[in-house]
XYZ file of C-alpha atoms in Angstrom:
209
model
C 3.152 -10.568 19.422
C 0.134 -11.843 17.518
C -2.172 -10.277 20.111
C -1.121 -6.801 18.942
C -3.456 -7.211 15.974
C -6.547 -7.735 18.156
C -8.776 -4.974 19.479
C -9.595 -7.023 22.595
C -5.921 -7.118 23.575
C -5.646 -3.342 23.478
C -8.855 -2.714 25.408
C -7.717 -5.125 28.119
C -4.323 -3.458 28.235
C -5.744 0.066 28.496
C -8.200 -1.014 31.191
C -5.414 -2.475 33.312
C -2.888 0.263 32.602
C -4.430 3.646 31.702
C -1.169 5.582 32.137
C 0.178 7.395 29.079
C 2.679 5.353 27.099
C 4.642 6.047 23.927
C 5.802 3.267 21.637
C 9.209 3.726 20.011
C 9.671 7.472 20.299
C 8.365 10.540 22.065
C 7.496 13.501 19.848
C 10.788 15.162 20.808
C 12.647 12.452 18.895
C 10.475 12.923 15.799
C 9.925 16.681 15.854
C 12.573 17.681 13.328
C 11.439 15.188 10.699
C 7.727 15.778 11.242
C 8.372 19.509 10.949
C 9.876 19.041 7.492
C 6.615 17.686 6.116
C 3.746 18.851 8.347
C 2.691 22.463 8.903
C 1.184 23.814 12.129
C -2.119 24.592 10.385
C -2.468 21.184 8.708
C -5.390 18.860 9.355
C -3.744 15.805 10.917
C -5.006 12.266 11.491
C -3.279 10.304 14.274
C -3.892 6.707 13.203
C -4.016 4.209 16.057
C -3.373 6.897 18.660
C -3.530 4.661 21.741
C -2.626 6.557 24.901
C 0.464 8.171 23.465
C 1.592 11.670 24.452
C 2.303 12.385 20.776
C -0.873 14.410 20.207
C -0.469 16.384 23.444
C 3.161 17.200 22.632
C 2.290 18.245 19.074
C -0.585 20.378 20.367
C 1.807 22.147 22.741
C 4.118 22.699 19.754
C 1.412 24.522 17.806
C -0.402 21.741 15.895
C -4.012 22.329 16.886
C -6.087 20.378 14.332
C -5.493 16.727 15.237
C -8.066 13.958 14.865
C -7.164 10.838 16.842
C -8.573 7.390 16.130
C -8.149 4.002 17.748
C -9.931 0.677 17.557
C -10.258 0.561 21.361
C -13.307 2.290 22.805
C -11.650 2.065 26.230
C -8.665 4.223 25.323
C -10.737 6.700 23.309
C -12.959 7.313 26.342
C -9.885 7.742 28.517
C -8.344 10.262 26.142
C -11.593 12.223 25.736
C -11.687 12.650 29.504
C -7.984 13.435 29.793
C -8.033 16.150 27.136
C -11.515 17.583 27.599
C -9.931 21.033 28.053
C -8.579 20.911 24.486
C -11.691 20.997 22.272
C -9.764 21.160 18.967
C -8.424 17.644 19.639
C -10.897 15.062 18.355
C -11.010 11.456 19.615
C -12.994 8.768 17.782
C -13.290 5.003 17.954
C -12.498 3.797 14.444
C -10.844 0.997 12.500
C -7.894 2.208 10.420
C -8.934 -0.252 7.704
C -12.355 1.397 7.357
C -12.074 5.125 7.902
C -15.285 7.083 8.349
C -13.999 10.256 6.720
C -14.693 11.839 3.324
C -12.084 11.678 0.571
C -9.233 14.193 0.796
C -9.882 15.232 4.407
C -6.357 15.363 5.843
C -3.061 17.016 5.008
C -1.130 14.428 7.013
C -1.663 10.987 8.509
C 0.699 9.876 11.276
C 1.161 6.198 12.097
C 3.392 5.363 15.081
C 3.428 1.597 15.379
C -0.015 0.992 13.874
C 1.239 -0.705 10.715
C 3.571 -2.774 12.885
C 0.643 -3.860 15.072
C -1.437 -4.907 12.066
C 1.480 -6.932 10.758
C 1.444 -8.905 14.017
C -2.184 -9.961 13.570
C -4.169 -12.381 11.452
C -4.687 -11.368 7.841
C -1.837 -8.912 8.215
C -1.032 -8.345 4.541
C -4.673 -7.753 3.582
C -5.238 -5.459 6.551
C -2.189 -3.323 5.812
C -3.330 -3.062 2.204
C -6.795 -1.904 3.343
C -5.269 0.618 5.713
C -2.981 2.022 3.024
C -5.896 2.310 0.602
C -7.922 4.205 3.193
C -5.021 6.495 4.070
C -4.521 7.285 0.391
C -8.232 8.015 0.031
C -8.464 10.471 2.945
C -5.227 12.306 2.142
C -5.436 15.547 0.194
C -3.682 15.615 -3.215
C -0.443 16.939 -1.707
C -0.831 15.029 1.546
C 1.780 13.020 3.408
C 1.613 9.687 5.259
C 4.293 9.273 7.936
C 4.927 5.778 9.309
C 7.149 5.308 12.373
C 8.235 1.672 12.529
C 10.794 -0.791 13.824
C 10.580 -2.557 10.442
C 13.540 -2.328 8.073
C 12.967 -0.994 4.540
C 13.222 -4.463 2.997
C 10.181 -5.452 5.062
C 8.118 -2.261 4.825
C 8.594 -0.590 1.437
C 6.737 -3.369 -0.376
C 3.547 -2.233 1.395
C 4.091 1.447 0.556
C 5.731 1.578 -2.861
C 2.739 0.404 -4.854
C 1.730 1.867 -8.196
C -1.869 2.303 -7.059
C -0.796 4.809 -4.389
C 1.766 6.728 -6.460
C 3.536 7.657 -3.246
C 7.068 8.969 -3.295
C 8.653 7.321 -0.241
C 11.576 8.834 1.641
C 13.183 6.819 4.444
C 14.614 8.553 7.504
C 16.119 7.003 10.615
C 16.215 8.236 14.202
C 18.209 6.702 17.046
C 16.225 4.642 19.507
C 15.839 6.605 22.774
C 18.219 4.238 24.545
C 20.912 4.674 21.886
C 23.310 7.618 21.787
C 22.979 9.548 18.535
C 26.763 9.601 18.324
C 26.758 5.799 18.205
C 24.617 5.666 15.058
C 26.532 5.804 11.761
C 25.526 8.522 9.308
C 24.245 5.854 6.941
C 21.466 5.129 9.424
C 22.765 2.262 11.494
C 21.133 -1.116 11.876
C 17.691 -2.137 13.051
C 18.977 -2.625 16.592
C 19.891 1.033 17.012
C 17.322 3.009 14.996
C 13.659 3.413 14.227
C 12.606 3.975 10.640
C 10.387 6.810 9.454
C 8.734 6.262 6.087
C 7.475 9.515 4.601
C 5.011 8.795 1.799
C 4.305 11.929 -0.224
C 1.108 11.805 -2.242
C 2.216 14.796 -4.286
C 3.888 18.176 -4.095
C 7.538 19.087 -3.733
C 8.661 17.697 -0.391
C 12.426 17.615 -0.165
C 14.533 14.835 1.214
C 16.502 15.496 4.375
């Protein structure tokens, strides 16, 4: 899995297989939780967008202001071409550890598997720290950072619950697409049956589910 932290791996992958692909969950599996924290009119950053349908599905659901970034020039070019009829969707080649946006630009930052990918690469701890610092910087004062991950709380909260960010972190779980919701205990189940959604609130009065 170490290759997941390298830009060259992703460009090679997208060149060989340009078809749309969603890691972990489609938007339909995340819609209810995302809707608790993100408004239709919010300025949204899709961090490490890849060639996921997430942005398209959110756009169809009324979220029109979505900026999408990825470290792979190959996939960004593919997505620009694919969605050229949707001018409010922005696609930019960018490193999540060095965001080229002014402070307090976004109401929400969505991360579906990007933190997990960084944790598979060299210098993982430092890179996740840089990414979190940049996310905190570009979020508005009442902004929210939503991380969709396979990582259990014991392995992920240490990166998010840091005094320097002052984030209030709420953990949700959703059944993996291959797992019946009825088979997941109310307490959230184990890592084999669920994905974890870490909602990091920079401020405001977001309520827990």
